[in-house]
mmCIF file of C-alpha atoms in Angstrom:
data_model
loop_
_atom_site.group_PDB
_atom_site.id
_atom_site.type_symbol
_atom_site.label_atom_id
_atom_site.label_comp_id
_atom_site.label_asym_id
_atom_site.label_seq_id
_atom_site.Cartn_x
_atom_site.Cartn_y
_atom_site.Cartn_z
ATOM 1 C CA MET A 1 -4.148 -11.372 5.629
ATOM 2 C CA GLY A 2 -4.366 -8.185 7.689
ATOM 3 C CA SER A 3 -1.670 -6.291 5.793
ATOM 4 C CA SER A 4 -2.961 -7.276 2.339
ATOM 5 C CA PHE A 5 -6.521 -6.355 3.381
ATOM 6 C CA LEU A 6 -5.402 -2.917 4.546
ATOM 7 C CA ILE A 7 -3.292 -2.343 1.422
ATOM 8 C CA THR A 8 -6.056 -3.125 -1.075
ATOM 9 C CA LEU A 9 -8.663 -1.368 1.084
ATOM 10 C CA ARG A 10 -6.762 1.900 1.064
ATOM 11 C CA GLU A 11 -5.351 1.752 -2.462
ATOM 12 C CA GLY A 12 -8.661 0.477 -3.817
ATOM 13 C CA LEU A 13 -10.582 3.245 -2.078
ATOM 14 C CA GLU A 14 -8.240 5.883 -3.495
ATOM 15 C CA ALA A 15 -8.815 4.525 -7.005
ATOM 16 C CA SER A 16 -12.579 4.245 -6.399
ATOM 17 C CA LEU A 17 -12.764 7.850 -5.215
ATOM 18 C CA ILE A 18 -10.888 9.097 -8.271
ATOM 19 C CA VAL A 19 -13.193 7.218 -10.652
ATOM 20 C CA ALA A 20 -16.267 8.337 -8.701
ATOM 21 C CA ILE A 21 -15.174 11.987 -8.826
ATOM 22 C CA LEU A 22 -14.699 11.774 -12.595
ATOM 23 C CA LEU A 23 -18.053 10.062 -13.199
ATOM 24 C CA THR A 24 -19.982 12.365 -10.868
ATOM 25 C CA TYR A 25 -18.544 15.502 -12.440
ATOM 26 C CA LEU A 26 -19.247 14.270 -15.978
ATOM 27 C CA THR A 27 -22.868 13.639 -14.993
ATOM 28 C CA LYS A 28 -23.265 17.064 -13.369
ATOM 29 C CA THR A 29 -21.804 18.845 -16.399
ATOM 30 C CA GLY A 30 -24.028 17.063 -18.900
ATOM 31 C CA ARG A 31 -21.316 14.771 -20.263
ATOM 32 C CA LYS A 32 -22.738 11.489 -18.989
ATOM 33 C CA ALA A 33 -22.254 9.891 -22.417
ATOM 34 C CA ASP A 34 -18.489 10.353 -22.018
ATOM 35 C CA ALA A 35 -18.458 8.222 -18.855
ATOM 36 C CA ARG A 36 -17.695 5.146 -20.949
ATOM 37 C CA TYR A 37 -14.206 6.490 -21.628
ATOM 38 C CA VAL A 38 -13.569 6.629 -17.878
ATOM 39 C CA TRP A 39 -14.801 3.045 -17.515
ATOM 40 C CA TRP A 40 -12.638 1.873 -20.410
ATOM 41 C CA GLY A 41 -9.571 3.549 -18.926
ATOM 42 C CA THR A 42 -10.319 1.971 -15.558
ATOM 43 C CA ALA A 43 -10.821 -1.500 -17.039
ATOM 44 C CA VAL A 44 -7.614 -1.380 -19.096
ATOM 45 C CA ALA A 45 -5.679 -0.156 -16.042
ATOM 46 C CA ILE A 46 -6.974 -3.021 -13.885
ATOM 47 C CA LEU A 47 -6.165 -5.573 -16.584
ATOM 48 C CA SER A 48 -2.678 -4.104 -17.038
ATOM 49 C CA CYS A 49 -1.983 -4.327 -13.305
ATOM 50 C CA LEU A 50 -3.184 -7.940 -13.150
ATOM 51 C CA VAL A 51 -0.915 -8.882 -16.047
ATOM 52 C CA ALA A 52 2.049 -6.981 -14.598
ATOM 53 C CA GLY A 53 1.521 -8.513 -11.157
ATOM 54 C CA THR A 54 1.313 -12.029 -12.570
ATOM 55 C CA ILE A 55 4.464 -11.588 -14.660
ATOM 56 C CA VAL A 56 6.469 -10.184 -11.756
ATOM 57 C CA TYR A 57 5.240 -12.866 -9.347
ATOM 58 C CA LEU A 58 6.115 -15.691 -11.751
ATOM 59 C CA ALA A 59 9.509 -14.127 -12.458
ATOM 60 C CA LEU A 60 10.352 -13.910 -8.756
ATOM 61 C CA ASP A 61 8.791 -17.212 -7.701
ATOM 62 C CA GLY A 62 11.305 -19.868 -6.751
ATOM 63 C CA LEU A 63 14.289 -17.574 -6.195
ATOM 64 C CA ASN A 64 16.469 -19.039 -3.458
ATOM 65 C CA GLY A 65 19.801 -18.478 -1.760
ATOM 66 C CA LYS A 66 21.604 -15.160 -2.045
ATOM 67 C CA VAL A 67 19.545 -14.111 -5.061
ATOM 68 C CA GLY A 68 16.372 -14.700 -3.058
ATOM 69 C CA TYR A 69 17.690 -12.729 -0.069
ATOM 70 C CA ALA A 70 18.738 -9.794 -2.255
ATOM 71 C CA THR A 71 15.445 -9.801 -4.156
ATOM 72 C CA GLU A 72 13.249 -9.921 -1.055
ATOM 73 C CA GLY A 73 15.368 -7.256 0.627
ATOM 74 C CA THR A 74 15.083 -4.959 -2.377
ATOM 75 C CA ILE A 75 11.326 -5.485 -2.731
ATOM 76 C CA ALA A 76 10.815 -4.717 0.963
ATOM 77 C CA LEU A 77 13.014 -1.610 0.821
ATOM 78 C CA VAL A 78 11.380 -0.200 -2.323
ATOM 79 C CA ALA A 79 7.892 -0.982 -0.992
ATOM 80 C CA ALA A 80 8.627 0.806 2.294
ATOM 81 C CA ALA A 81 9.905 3.880 0.428
ATOM 82 C CA VAL A 82 7.024 4.022 -2.077
ATOM 83 C CA LEU A 83 4.427 3.359 0.619
ATOM 84 C CA THR A 84 5.782 6.182 2.772
ATOM 85 C CA GLN A 85 5.892 8.573 -0.186
ATOM 86 C CA MET A 86 2.303 7.659 -1.092
ATOM 87 C CA ILE A 87 1.082 8.302 2.456
ATOM 88 C CA PHE A 88 2.633 11.780 2.628
ATOM 89 C CA TRP A 89 1.524 12.613 -0.939
ATOM 90 C CA MET A 90 -2.065 11.730 -0.091
ATOM 91 C CA ARG A 91 -1.992 13.845 3.074
ATOM 92 C CA LYS A 92 -0.721 16.832 1.102
ATOM 93 C CA ASN A 93 -2.970 16.525 -1.960
ATOM 94 C CA SER A 94 -6.193 14.899 -0.732
ATOM 95 C CA GLN A 95 -8.018 18.194 -0.114
ATOM 96 C CA ASN A 96 -7.360 19.491 -3.638
ATOM 97 C CA LEU A 97 -7.737 16.170 -5.470
ATOM 98 C CA SER A 98 -11.355 16.724 -6.500
ATOM 99 C CA VAL A 99 -10.679 20.262 -7.779
ATOM 100 C CA GLU A 100 -7.646 19.132 -9.798
ATOM 101 C CA LEU A 101 -9.546 16.242 -11.379
ATOM 102 C CA ARG A 102 -12.460 18.497 -12.333
ATOM 103 C CA ALA A 103 -10.086 20.971 -13.948
ATOM 104 C CA LYS A 104 -8.557 18.155 -16.004
ATOM 105 C CA VAL A 105 -12.014 16.979 -17.078
ATOM 106 C CA ASP A 106 -12.999 20.484 -18.203
ATOM 107 C CA ALA A 107 -9.929 20.673 -20.428
ATOM 108 C CA SER A 108 -10.131 17.111 -21.737
ATOM 109 C CA ALA A 109 -11.383 15.561 -24.939
ATOM 110 C CA LYS A 110 -12.994 12.127 -24.908
ATOM 111 C CA THR A 111 -9.766 10.205 -25.453
ATOM 112 C CA ALA A 112 -8.074 12.240 -22.723
ATOM 113 C CA LEU A 113 -10.720 11.058 -20.238
ATOM 114 C CA PHE A 114 -9.554 7.509 -20.938
ATOM 115 C CA THR A 115 -5.968 8.555 -20.207
ATOM 116 C CA ILE A 116 -6.849 10.366 -16.977
ATOM 117 C CA ALA A 117 -8.727 7.356 -15.614
ATOM 118 C CA PHE A 118 -6.081 4.906 -16.825
ATOM 119 C CA VAL A 119 -3.137 6.792 -15.306
ATOM 120 C CA ALA A 120 -4.928 7.384 -11.995
ATOM 121 C CA VAL A 121 -6.020 3.761 -11.571
ATOM 122 C CA VAL A 122 -2.854 2.126 -12.922
ATOM 123 C CA ARG A 123 -0.765 4.156 -10.460
ATOM 124 C CA GLU A 124 -2.765 2.837 -7.524
ATOM 125 C CA GLY A 125 -2.788 -0.649 -9.041
ATOM 126 C CA LEU A 126 0.969 -0.892 -9.571
ATOM 127 C CA GLU A 127 1.563 0.383 -6.043
ATOM 128 C CA THR A 128 -0.797 -2.337 -4.815
ATOM 129 C CA VAL A 129 1.121 -4.991 -6.780
ATOM 130 C CA LEU A 130 4.387 -3.877 -5.170
ATOM 131 C CA PHE A 131 2.920 -3.769 -1.665
ATOM 132 C CA LEU A 132 1.239 -7.169 -2.025
ATOM 133 C CA LEU A 133 4.508 -8.705 -3.218
ATOM 134 C CA SER A 134 6.210 -7.338 -0.119
ATOM 135 C CA ALA A 135 3.335 -8.597 2.057
ATOM 136 C CA GLU A 136 3.635 -12.044 0.471
ATOM 137 C CA THR A 137 7.326 -12.251 1.368
ATOM 138 C CA THR A 138 6.587 -11.456 5.031
ATOM 139 C CA SER A 139 3.723 -13.957 5.335
ATOM 140 C CA THR A 140 3.964 -17.720 5.778
ATOM 141 C CA SER A 141 0.752 -18.199 3.788
ATOM 142 C CA GLY A 142 0.447 -16.859 0.254
ATOM 143 C CA SER A 143 -3.231 -17.803 0.095
ATOM 144 C CA SER A 144 -4.040 -15.605 3.101
ATOM 145 C CA VAL A 145 -2.433 -12.647 1.324
ATOM 146 C CA VAL A 146 -4.634 -13.240 -1.733
ATOM 147 C CA ILE A 147 -7.802 -13.680 0.336
ATOM 148 C CA GLY A 148 -7.092 -10.596 2.435
ATOM 149 C CA GLY A 149 -6.360 -8.584 -0.701
ATOM 150 C CA LEU A 150 -9.593 -9.633 -2.403
ATOM 151 C CA ILE A 151 -11.673 -8.838 0.687
ATOM 152 C CA GLY A 152 -9.999 -5.435 0.981
ATOM 153 C CA LEU A 153 -10.650 -4.686 -2.686
ATOM 154 C CA VAL A 154 -14.339 -5.570 -2.409
ATOM 155 C CA ALA A 155 -14.633 -3.442 0.738
ATOM 156 C CA ALA A 156 -12.895 -0.530 -1.025
ATOM 157 C CA VAL A 157 -15.316 -0.600 -3.957
ATOM 158 C CA ALA A 158 -18.279 -0.802 -1.564
ATOM 159 C CA LEU A 159 -16.960 2.156 0.447
ATOM 160 C CA GLY A 160 -16.364 4.184 -2.702
ATOM 161 C CA ILE A 161 -19.940 3.593 -3.843
ATOM 162 C CA ALA A 162 -21.323 4.337 -0.373
ATOM 163 C CA ILE A 163 -19.415 7.612 -0.063
ATOM 164 C CA PHE A 164 -20.646 9.100 -3.331
ATOM 165 C CA ALA A 165 -24.097 7.508 -3.359
ATOM 166 C CA GLY A 166 -24.789 7.959 0.331
ATOM 167 C CA GLY A 167 -23.962 11.584 0.902
ATOM 168 C CA ARG A 168 -20.374 11.323 2.193
ATOM 169 C CA LYS A 169 -21.414 10.014 5.610
ATOM 170 C CA ILE A 170 -18.001 8.426 6.091
ATOM 171 C CA ASP A 171 -15.252 10.618 7.561
ATOM 172 C CA ILE A 172 -12.687 10.237 4.771
ATOM 173 C CA LYS A 173 -10.029 12.328 6.515
ATOM 174 C CA LYS A 174 -10.175 10.197 9.655
ATOM 175 C CA PHE A 175 -10.204 7.003 7.591
ATOM 176 C CA PHE A 176 -7.047 7.957 5.711
ATOM 177 C CA THR A 177 -5.322 9.106 8.905
ATOM 178 C CA VAL A 178 -5.983 5.820 10.716
ATOM 179 C CA THR A 179 -5.013 3.664 7.747
ATOM 180 C CA ALA A 180 -1.911 5.796 7.172
ATOM 181 C CA VAL A 181 -0.693 5.137 10.725
ATOM 182 C CA LEU A 182 -1.277 1.401 10.277
ATOM 183 C CA LEU A 183 0.537 1.457 6.932
ATOM 184 C CA ILE A 184 3.470 3.301 8.509
ATOM 185 C CA LEU A 185 3.724 0.441 11.009
ATOM 186 C CA PHE A 186 3.654 -1.970 8.065
ATOM 187 C CA ALA A 187 6.343 0.057 6.258
ATOM 188 C CA ALA A 188 8.525 -0.004 9.378
ATOM 189 C CA GLY A 189 8.242 -3.784 9.366
ATOM 190 C CA LEU A 190 9.305 -3.803 5.711
ATOM 191 C CA ALA A 191 12.323 -1.635 6.521
ATOM 192 C CA GLY A 192 13.335 -4.072 9.252
ATOM 193 C CA LYS A 193 12.816 -7.032 6.927
ATOM 194 C CA SER A 194 14.946 -5.455 4.203
ATOM 195 C CA VAL A 195 17.858 -5.138 6.633
ATOM 196 C CA HIS A 196 17.352 -8.759 7.724
ATOM 197 C CA GLU A 197 17.392 -9.999 4.113
ATOM 198 C CA TYR A 198 20.478 -7.971 3.204
ATOM 199 C CA ARG A 199 22.208 -9.329 6.317
ATOM 200 C CA GLU A 200 21.456 -12.836 5.089
ATOM 201 C CA PHE A 201 22.678 -11.895 1.609
ATOM 202 C CA LEU A 202 25.973 -10.512 2.929
ATOM 203 C CA GLY A 203 26.447 -13.387 5.350
ATOM 204 C CA TRP A 204 26.724 -11.221 8.455
ATOM 205 C CA GLU A 205 26.368 -13.591 11.400
ATOM 206 C CA ASN A 206 28.668 -12.287 14.141
ATOM 207 C CA GLY A 207 28.434 -9.325 16.487
ATOM 208 C CA TRP A 208 25.888 -7.817 18.840
ATOM 209 C CA LEU A 209 23.779 -6.357 16.030
ATOM 210 C CA MET A 210 23.219 -9.845 14.613
ATOM 211 C CA GLN A 211 22.155 -11.368 17.939
ATOM 212 C CA PRO A 212 18.408 -11.774 18.623
ATOM 213 C CA ALA A 213 16.870 -9.023 20.734
ATOM 214 C CA TRP A 214 14.480 -11.666 22.100
ATOM 215 C CA THR A 215 13.581 -15.276 21.460
ATOM 216 C CA VAL A 216 10.015 -16.570 21.775
ATOM 217 C CA GLU A 217 9.923 -20.358 21.448
ATOM 218 C CA SER A 218 6.281 -21.183 22.153
ATOM 219 C CA GLY A 219 2.789 -19.722 22.260
ATOM 220 C CA MET A 220 0.852 -17.510 19.897
ATOM 221 C CA TRP A 221 3.764 -15.065 19.585
ATOM 222 C CA SER A 222 5.920 -17.722 17.909
ATOM 223 C CA SER A 223 3.567 -19.657 15.617
ATOM 224 C CA GLY A 224 0.009 -19.946 14.337
ATOM 225 C CA THR A 225 -2.504 -17.561 12.806
ATOM 226 C CA PHE A 226 -1.920 -14.696 15.246
ATOM 227 C CA TYR A 227 1.840 -14.896 14.741
ATOM 228 C CA ASP A 228 1.434 -14.831 10.977
ATOM 229 C CA PHE A 229 -0.866 -11.805 11.271
ATOM 230 C CA ILE A 230 1.464 -9.669 13.404
ATOM 231 C CA LYS A 231 4.496 -10.822 11.409
ATOM 232 C CA GLY A 232 2.939 -9.724 8.134
ATOM 233 C CA PHE A 233 1.279 -6.589 9.492
ATOM 234 C CA PHE A 234 3.716 -5.170 12.038
ATOM 235 C CA GLY A 235 6.996 -6.888 11.152
ATOM 236 C CA TRP A 236 7.084 -8.897 14.387
ATOM 237 C CA HIS A 237 9.495 -11.831 14.471
ATOM 238 C CA LYS A 238 9.951 -14.393 17.222
ATOM 239 C CA ALA A 239 13.754 -14.005 17.055
ATOM 240 C CA ALA A 240 14.343 -10.531 15.621
ATOM 241 C CA GLU A 241 17.973 -9.436 15.471
ATOM 242 C CA ASN A 242 19.031 -6.235 17.228
ATOM 243 C CA ILE A 243 19.780 -4.588 13.877
ATOM 244 C CA ARG A 244 16.251 -5.375 12.696
ATOM 245 C CA VAL A 245 14.654 -3.907 15.830
ATOM 246 C CA ILE A 246 16.834 -0.792 15.652
ATOM 247 C CA THR A 247 15.942 -0.279 11.988
ATOM 248 C CA TYR A 248 12.241 -0.714 12.770
ATOM 249 C CA PHE A 249 12.129 2.046 15.377
ATOM 250 C CA ALA A 250 14.626 4.274 13.540
ATOM 251 C CA PHE A 251 12.145 4.277 10.648
ATOM 252 C CA LEU A 252 8.939 4.329 12.704
ATOM 253 C CA ALA A 253 9.647 7.170 15.146
ATOM 254 C CA PRO A 254 10.515 9.996 12.704
ATOM 255 C CA THR A 255 7.968 8.891 10.106
ATOM 256 C CA LEU A 256 5.110 8.912 12.614
ATOM 257 C CA TYR A 257 6.308 12.228 14.022
ATOM 258 C CA PHE A 258 6.383 14.007 10.668
ATOM 259 C CA TYR A 259 3.054 12.506 9.604
ATOM 260 C CA LEU A 260 1.126 13.298 12.784
ATOM 261 C CA ARG A 261 2.540 16.729 13.545
ATOM 262 C CA LYS A 262 0.389 19.683 12.606
ATOM 263 C CA PRO A 263 1.689 21.693 9.641
ATOM 264 C CA GLU A 264 3.203 25.026 10.580
ATOM 265 C CA LYS A 265 1.108 28.051 9.745
ATOM 266 C CA SER A 266 2.793 30.451 7.372
ATOM 267 C CA ALA A 267 3.411 33.952 8.639
ATOM 268 C CA ALA A 268 0.933 36.570 7.480
#
């Protein structure tokens, strides 16, 4: 539940902010009547993502054996890559996002407003579909993924409304930094899972890399709600192979370093 909540909270807030920026600017520039095109674009984007997510889920549901291993490994790998790219893109472009959107609105006809809203929201929505599919494969409870995702989405919409209706009292920069770090931990877990699934697919069973780095046989670290939470969120496994642990930290360490380091100042 934790990973799906965080995914929809962040992705949903990004989409909410984009829509809010468009609507606010249209109102301030005397084009409030054109807001319906933004709403239509948003609605069609949401519907498209729901349909796409349902189709993909039904297509992948029930895959077993080597096909299942390869599919889950590929989903986890692609999700980790896209999630990481999204995090760094947002860090780079967040400060200029409002200015860029306003410039597009100034140069846009009514139908183009629909397209701007649709493209912006559908991008976040399709990313969310991919991330939720990867979260579902790491969780032992599909219903908890759905519940966590719905709660995160509701919270994202509420935050988006609060930010633009309440005078920006929420520190957006800090929010995105904290959630980015948590999502990097989630992406590291996905990277480790992808290696595990490909190992299963290839039938690699022998050697030190395939041996468990630890084995936890009882307690909250091996079963139950807490175990499911940390397994889905952080990639924890009660009997993680050495290759999975190595992959986790090989991904986590450089990604965190490059995200958290301060950008170098250009020479005058």
